[in-house]
Amino acid sequence: MVEQPPVTPRRIAMRRTIALIVALLVVGAIALGVVAVVRSRGSAAPPPPPPPAPAKPFRIVFPEGFARRDMAERITAVDEIALRKRGVRPALSAQAYLKATSRNVRVPGFGRTRYPFEGFLFPATYDFFKGTPSKQLVRDQLDAFAENWAHVNLHYASRKNLTPYDVLIIASMIEKEVRVRSERPLVAAVIYNRLHAHMPLGIDATIRYALDVPATESLRESQLHDPTPYNTRLHAGLPPTPIANPGLASIQAAAHPAKVDYLYFVRKPDKLHHFFTASATAFDNYSRAHGY
């Protein structure tokens, strides 16, 4: 057994001194760590500012049946709203839109021939920004047309010797004549049957298109006899071009008419539905009975 040295006051003082030194060293190390952390935080770069919110797009709606000139007028109206409500003057303009659609265009599915833009400017809702040029809107409409046209089966129309462009022209007439969806294939049937019988189509919407007469005005006798090639009362066959830009429902109806023998139709007094018949006598009697 090893004998421990006696504990003297000197030894006690020495131990206390050593313990105090150790404690001071520990406290100093902790303090130095805190200072280093504070300095590192103070010297770090401030966090980057949040990215700006994406610009809110403008929106323009082209209803089914709008002609090219109607779309230009709608662009002007939307530009005025953008300026009044948001203080922004968009690059999109009616003048640039009409210029961008003034030439002829080649469209997939319509062969190598170039056609006027009328009929191919698909009616839908489009978003655009302050700097969106008119040409971009036109490209968007052509893309939307191609996407929708891809869903159309043209086998029946082809068997009736109608080209894709013929179908588009028929669809535009349906779009301007029909208010009730279920009547679209019936009006298409009348057009097909009249073409087969070599009868003038007698669709006054074609005259309105050529002479720029709104649907709210009655056609004058002189206008009904105007020799424009769009006068389907005077000229048999289809008008030279579409008279509007039809939606998919009218295009489908133009490609798939109802299997009926109707040759005549006239609007009913409710201004929505039509009376259809294969009889000229029945058509005349109905028209006289309702003051047409």
CSV table of C-alpha atoms in Angstrom, one decimal:
chain,number,residue,atom,x,y,z
A,1,MET,CA,0.0,0.0,0.0
A,2,VAL,CA,1.4,3.4,-1.1
A,3,GLU,CA,1.1,6.1,1.4
A,4,GLN,CA,-0.5,9.3,0.1
A,5,PRO,CA,1.3,12.5,0.9
A,6,PRO,CA,-0.4,14.7,3.5
A,7,VAL,CA,-2.8,17.4,2.2
A,8,THR,CA,-1.4,20.7,3.2
A,9,PRO,CA,-2.8,24.2,2.7
A,10,ARG,CA,-0.2,24.8,-0.1
A,11,ARG,CA,-1.5,21.7,-2.0
A,12,ILE,CA,-5.1,22.8,-1.6
A,13,ALA,CA,-4.2,26.3,-3.0
A,14,MET,CA,-2.3,24.8,-5.9
A,15,ARG,CA,-5.3,22.6,-6.9
A,16,ARG,CA,-7.7,25.5,-6.7
A,17,THR,CA,-5.3,27.6,-8.9
A,18,ILE,CA,-5.1,24.8,-11.5
A,19,ALA,CA,-8.9,24.4,-11.5
A,20,LEU,CA,-9.4,28.1,-11.9
A,21,ILE,CA,-7.0,28.2,-14.9
A,22,VAL,CA,-8.8,25.3,-16.5
A,23,ALA,CA,-12.1,27.0,-16.0
A,24,LEU,CA,-10.8,30.2,-17.5
A,25,LEU,CA,-9.5,28.4,-20.5
A,26,VAL,CA,-12.9,26.6,-21.1
A,27,VAL,CA,-14.8,29.9,-20.8
A,28,GLY,CA,-12.3,31.6,-23.1
A,29,ALA,CA,-12.7,29.0,-25.7
A,30,ILE,CA,-16.5,29.2,-25.6
A,31,ALA,CA,-16.3,33.0,-25.9
A,32,LEU,CA,-14.0,32.8,-28.9
A,33,GLY,CA,-16.4,30.4,-30.6
A,34,VAL,CA,-19.4,32.7,-30.0
A,35,VAL,CA,-17.4,35.7,-31.4
A,36,ALA,CA,-16.4,33.6,-34.5
A,37,VAL,CA,-20.0,32.6,-35.2
A,38,VAL,CA,-21.2,36.2,-34.8
A,39,ARG,CA,-18.5,37.5,-37.1
A,40,SER,CA,-19.2,34.8,-39.7
A,41,ARG,CA,-22.9,35.7,-39.7
A,42,GLY,CA,-22.2,39.4,-39.9
A,43,SER,CA,-19.9,39.1,-42.9
A,44,ALA,CA,-22.2,36.7,-44.9
A,45,ALA,CA,-23.8,38.2,-48.1
A,46,PRO,CA,-27.5,39.1,-47.6
A,47,PRO,CA,-30.0,36.7,-49.1
A,48,PRO,CA,-31.0,37.5,-52.8
A,49,PRO,CA,-34.3,39.3,-53.3
A,50,PRO,CA,-37.3,37.1,-54.3
A,51,PRO,CA,-37.8,36.9,-58.1
A,52,PRO,CA,-40.3,39.3,-59.5
A,53,ALA,CA,-43.8,38.0,-60.0
A,54,PRO,CA,-44.4,36.8,-63.6
A,55,ALA,CA,-46.2,39.3,-65.8
A,56,LYS,CA,-50.0,38.8,-65.9
A,57,PRO,CA,-51.1,38.1,-69.4
A,58,PHE,CA,-53.8,39.8,-71.3
A,59,ARG,CA,-56.6,37.7,-72.8
A,60,ILE,CA,-58.5,38.0,-76.0
A,61,VAL,CA,-61.6,36.0,-77.0
A,62,PHE,CA,-62.5,35.4,-80.6
A,63,PRO,CA,-66.0,33.8,-80.8
A,64,GLU,CA,-66.8,31.2,-83.4
A,65,GLY,CA,-68.0,32.8,-86.6
A,66,PHE,CA,-65.8,35.9,-86.4
A,67,ALA,CA,-64.4,37.0,-89.7
A,68,ARG,CA,-60.9,38.4,-90.0
A,69,ARG,CA,-62.1,42.0,-89.8
A,70,ASP,CA,-64.1,41.2,-86.7
A,71,MET,CA,-61.0,39.9,-85.0
A,72,ALA,CA,-59.1,43.1,-85.9
A,73,GLU,CA,-61.9,45.1,-84.3
A,74,ARG,CA,-61.7,42.9,-81.2
A,75,ILE,CA,-58.0,43.5,-80.9
A,76,THR,CA,-58.6,47.3,-80.9
A,77,ALA,CA,-61.2,46.9,-78.1
A,78,VAL,CA,-58.8,44.8,-76.0
A,79,ASP,CA,-56.0,47.2,-76.5
A,80,GLU,CA,-58.2,50.1,-75.3
A,81,ILE,CA,-59.1,48.0,-72.2
A,82,ALA,CA,-55.5,47.3,-71.5
A,83,LEU,CA,-54.6,50.9,-71.6
A,84,ARG,CA,-57.5,52.1,-69.6
A,85,LYS,CA,-57.4,49.4,-66.8
A,86,ARG,CA,-53.7,48.6,-66.6
A,87,GLY,CA,-52.0,51.6,-68.2
A,88,VAL,CA,-50.3,49.3,-70.8
A,89,ARG,CA,-50.3,49.8,-74.5
A,90,PRO,CA,-49.8,46.3,-76.1
A,91,ALA,CA,-47.7,45.7,-79.2
A,92,LEU,CA,-50.7,43.8,-80.6
A,93,SER,CA,-52.6,46.1,-83.0
A,94,ALA,CA,-55.5,45.7,-85.5
A,95,GLN,CA,-53.4,47.3,-88.3
A,96,ALA,CA,-50.5,44.8,-87.8
A,97,TYR,CA,-52.9,41.9,-87.5
A,98,LEU,CA,-54.6,42.8,-90.8
A,99,LYS,CA,-51.3,43.2,-92.4
A,100,ALA,CA,-50.0,39.8,-91.1
A,101,THR,CA,-53.2,38.1,-92.4
A,102,SER,CA,-53.4,39.9,-95.8
A,103,ARG,CA,-51.3,37.5,-97.8
A,104,ASN,CA,-52.1,33.8,-98.6
A,105,VAL,CA,-50.9,31.0,-96.4
A,106,ARG,CA,-50.1,27.3,-96.9
A,107,VAL,CA,-51.8,25.1,-94.3
A,108,PRO,CA,-51.0,21.5,-93.4
A,109,GLY,CA,-53.6,19.2,-94.8
A,110,PHE,CA,-54.6,21.5,-97.6
A,111,GLY,CA,-51.9,20.6,-100.2
A,112,ARG,CA,-49.4,23.0,-101.7
A,113,THR,CA,-51.9,25.7,-102.6
A,114,ARG,CA,-51.8,28.9,-100.6
A,115,TYR,CA,-55.2,30.2,-99.4
A,116,PRO,CA,-56.4,33.4,-97.8
A,117,PHE,CA,-56.2,33.4,-94.0
A,118,GLU,CA,-60.0,33.7,-93.7
A,119,GLY,CA,-61.3,30.4,-92.3
A,120,PHE,CA,-57.9,29.3,-90.8
A,121,LEU,CA,-57.8,31.9,-87.9
A,122,PHE,CA,-59.2,29.5,-85.3
A,123,PRO,CA,-61.7,31.1,-82.9
A,124,ALA,CA,-60.7,30.6,-79.3
A,125,THR,CA,-59.3,32.4,-76.2
A,126,TYR,CA,-55.7,33.5,-76.5
A,127,ASP,CA,-53.3,34.9,-73.9
A,128,PHE,CA,-50.7,37.5,-74.9
A,129,PHE,CA,-48.3,39.9,-73.2
A,130,LYS,CA,-47.4,43.6,-73.7
A,131,GLY,CA,-44.7,42.8,-76.2
A,132,THR,CA,-46.5,40.0,-78.1
A,133,PRO,CA,-46.4,40.9,-81.8
A,134,SER,CA,-49.5,40.4,-84.0
A,135,LYS,CA,-47.6,37.8,-86.0
A,136,GLN,CA,-47.4,35.6,-82.9
A,137,LEU,CA,-51.1,35.7,-82.4
A,138,VAL,CA,-51.7,34.7,-86.0
A,139,ARG,CA,-49.2,31.8,-85.5
A,140,ASP,CA,-51.1,30.7,-82.4
A,141,GLN,CA,-54.4,30.7,-84.3
A,142,LEU,CA,-52.9,28.7,-87.2
A,143,ASP,CA,-51.5,26.2,-84.7
A,144,ALA,CA,-54.9,25.9,-83.0
A,145,PHE,CA,-56.5,25.4,-86.3
A,146,ALA,CA,-54.1,22.6,-87.3
A,147,GLU,CA,-54.6,20.9,-83.9
A,148,ASN,CA,-58.4,20.9,-84.3
A,149,TRP,CA,-58.4,20.1,-88.0
A,150,ALA,CA,-56.4,16.9,-87.2
A,151,HIS,CA,-59.5,15.5,-85.5
A,152,VAL,CA,-61.7,15.8,-88.6
A,153,ASN,CA,-62.4,12.8,-90.8
A,154,LEU,CA,-62.8,13.8,-94.4
A,155,HIS,CA,-63.6,10.4,-95.9
A,156,TYR,CA,-67.3,11.1,-96.5
A,157,ALA,CA,-66.7,14.6,-98.0
A,158,SER,CA,-64.0,13.2,-100.2
A,159,ARG,CA,-66.5,10.6,-101.6
A,160,LYS,CA,-68.7,13.5,-102.5
A,161,ASN,CA,-65.8,15.1,-104.4
A,162,LEU,CA,-65.3,17.9,-101.9
A,163,THR,CA,-61.8,19.1,-101.0
A,164,PRO,CA,-60.7,20.0,-97.5
A,165,TYR,CA,-61.0,23.7,-98.5
A,166,ASP,CA,-64.6,23.0,-99.7
A,167,VAL,CA,-65.4,21.6,-96.3
A,168,LEU,CA,-63.9,24.6,-94.6
A,169,ILE,CA,-66.1,27.0,-96.8
A,170,ILE,CA,-69.2,24.9,-95.9
A,171,ALA,CA,-68.3,25.0,-92.2
A,172,SER,CA,-68.0,28.8,-92.4
A,173,MET,CA,-71.5,29.1,-93.8
A,174,ILE,CA,-72.9,26.7,-91.2
A,175,GLU,CA,-71.3,28.9,-88.5
A,176,LYS,CA,-73.0,32.0,-89.7
A,177,GLU,CA,-76.4,30.4,-90.3
A,178,VAL,CA,-76.9,28.2,-87.2
A,179,ARG,CA,-77.6,29.1,-83.6
A,180,VAL,CA,-78.7,25.7,-82.3
A,181,ARG,CA,-75.9,23.1,-82.3
A,182,SER,CA,-78.2,20.2,-83.3
A,183,GLU,CA,-79.1,21.9,-86.6
A,184,ARG,CA,-75.5,22.1,-87.9
A,185,PRO,CA,-75.6,18.7,-89.6
A,186,LEU,CA,-79.0,19.6,-91.1
A,187,VAL,CA,-77.8,22.8,-92.7
A,188,ALA,CA,-74.8,20.9,-93.9
A,189,ALA,CA,-77.1,18.4,-95.5
A,190,VAL,CA,-79.0,21.1,-97.3
A,191,ILE,CA,-75.7,22.5,-98.7
A,192,TYR,CA,-74.6,19.0,-99.8
A,193,ASN,CA,-77.9,18.3,-101.4
A,194,ARG,CA,-78.1,21.6,-103.3
A,195,LEU,CA,-74.6,21.2,-104.5
A,196,HIS,CA,-75.4,17.7,-105.8
A,197,ALA,CA,-78.6,19.1,-107.5
A,198,HIS,CA,-76.6,22.0,-109.0
A,199,MET,CA,-78.9,24.5,-107.2
A,200,PRO,CA,-77.8,27.9,-106.0
A,201,LEU,CA,-77.2,27.7,-102.2
A,202,GLY,CA,-79.2,30.8,-101.5
A,203,ILE,CA,-77.4,31.6,-98.2
A,204,ASP,CA,-77.6,35.3,-97.6
A,205,ALA,CA,-74.7,35.3,-95.1
A,206,THR,CA,-72.4,35.0,-98.1
A,207,ILE,CA,-73.8,38.3,-99.5
A,208,ARG,CA,-73.5,40.0,-96.1
A,209,TYR,CA,-69.8,38.9,-95.9
A,210,ALA,CA,-69.0,40.3,-99.4
A,211,LEU,CA,-70.8,43.6,-98.9
A,212,ASP,CA,-70.0,43.9,-95.1
A,213,VAL,CA,-73.7,44.1,-94.1
A,214,PRO,CA,-74.2,43.3,-90.4
A,215,ALA,CA,-76.8,40.7,-89.4
A,216,THR,CA,-78.8,43.4,-87.6
A,217,GLU,CA,-79.6,45.0,-91.0
A,218,SER,CA,-82.0,43.7,-93.6
A,219,LEU,CA,-80.5,43.1,-97.1
A,220,ARG,CA,-81.8,45.5,-99.7
A,221,GLU,CA,-83.1,44.3,-103.0
A,222,SER,CA,-80.2,45.8,-104.8
A,223,GLN,CA,-77.8,43.9,-102.5
A,224,LEU,CA,-79.6,40.6,-103.2
A,225,HIS,CA,-78.9,41.1,-106.8
A,226,ASP,CA,-75.3,42.3,-106.4
A,227,PRO,CA,-73.1,40.3,-108.9
A,228,THR,CA,-70.4,39.6,-106.3
A,229,PRO,CA,-69.1,36.0,-106.6
A,230,TYR,CA,-70.2,35.6,-103.0
A,231,ASN,CA,-73.9,36.0,-104.0
A,232,THR,CA,-75.1,32.4,-103.6
A,233,ARG,CA,-78.5,33.4,-104.8
A,234,LEU,CA,-77.1,34.2,-108.3
A,235,HIS,CA,-74.2,31.8,-108.6
A,236,ALA,CA,-74.4,28.0,-108.1
A,237,GLY,CA,-71.6,26.3,-106.1
A,238,LEU,CA,-69.6,27.5,-103.2
A,239,PRO,CA,-68.4,31.0,-102.6
A,240,PRO,CA,-64.7,31.7,-103.4
A,241,THR,CA,-63.5,31.5,-99.8
A,242,PRO,CA,-64.8,30.9,-96.3
A,243,ILE,CA,-67.0,33.8,-95.0
A,244,ALA,CA,-65.9,33.4,-91.3
A,245,ASN,CA,-63.6,31.4,-89.1
A,246,PRO,CA,-65.6,28.3,-87.9
A,247,GLY,CA,-65.2,26.3,-84.7
A,248,LEU,CA,-64.7,22.6,-84.6
A,249,ALA,CA,-68.4,21.8,-84.2
A,250,SER,CA,-69.3,23.4,-87.5
A,251,ILE,CA,-66.2,21.9,-89.2
A,252,GLN,CA,-67.3,18.4,-88.0
A,253,ALA,CA,-70.9,19.1,-89.3
A,254,ALA,CA,-69.5,20.2,-92.6
A,255,ALA,CA,-67.6,16.9,-92.9
A,256,HIS,CA,-70.5,14.8,-91.6
A,257,PRO,CA,-73.9,16.1,-92.8
A,258,ALA,CA,-77.1,14.5,-91.7
A,259,LYS,CA,-78.5,11.8,-93.9
A,260,VAL,CA,-81.7,13.7,-94.9
A,261,ASP,CA,-83.2,14.9,-98.2
A,262,TYR,CA,-83.7,18.5,-97.2
A,263,LEU,CA,-83.2,21.2,-99.8
A,264,TYR,CA,-84.7,24.2,-98.0
A,265,PHE,CA,-84.6,25.8,-94.6
A,266,VAL,CA,-85.9,29.1,-93.1
A,267,ARG,CA,-85.5,30.6,-89.7
A,268,LYS,CA,-88.5,30.1,-87.3
A,269,PRO,CA,-90.1,33.1,-85.5
A,270,ASP,CA,-88.0,32.4,-82.4
A,271,LYS,CA,-84.9,33.5,-84.4
A,272,LEU,CA,-83.0,30.5,-83.2
A,273,HIS,CA,-84.4,27.3,-84.9
A,274,HIS,CA,-85.1,26.6,-88.5
A,275,PHE,CA,-87.8,24.9,-90.5
A,276,PHE,CA,-86.4,22.2,-92.8
A,277,THR,CA,-88.1,20.6,-95.8
A,278,ALA,CA,-87.4,18.9,-99.1
A,279,SER,CA,-90.5,20.5,-100.7
A,280,ALA,CA,-90.4,23.9,-102.4
A,281,THR,CA,-94.1,24.2,-101.8
A,282,ALA,CA,-93.9,23.5,-98.1
A,283,PHE,CA,-91.0,26.0,-97.9
A,284,ASP,CA,-93.0,28.7,-99.7
A,285,ASN,CA,-96.1,28.1,-97.6
A,286,TYR,CA,-94.2,28.3,-94.4
A,287,SER,CA,-92.4,31.4,-95.5
A,288,ARG,CA,-95.7,33.2,-96.4
A,289,ALA,CA,-97.4,32.1,-93.2
A,290,HIS,CA,-94.7,33.8,-91.2
A,291,GLY,CA,-94.3,36.9,-93.3
A,292,TYR,CA,-91.1,36.1,-95.0
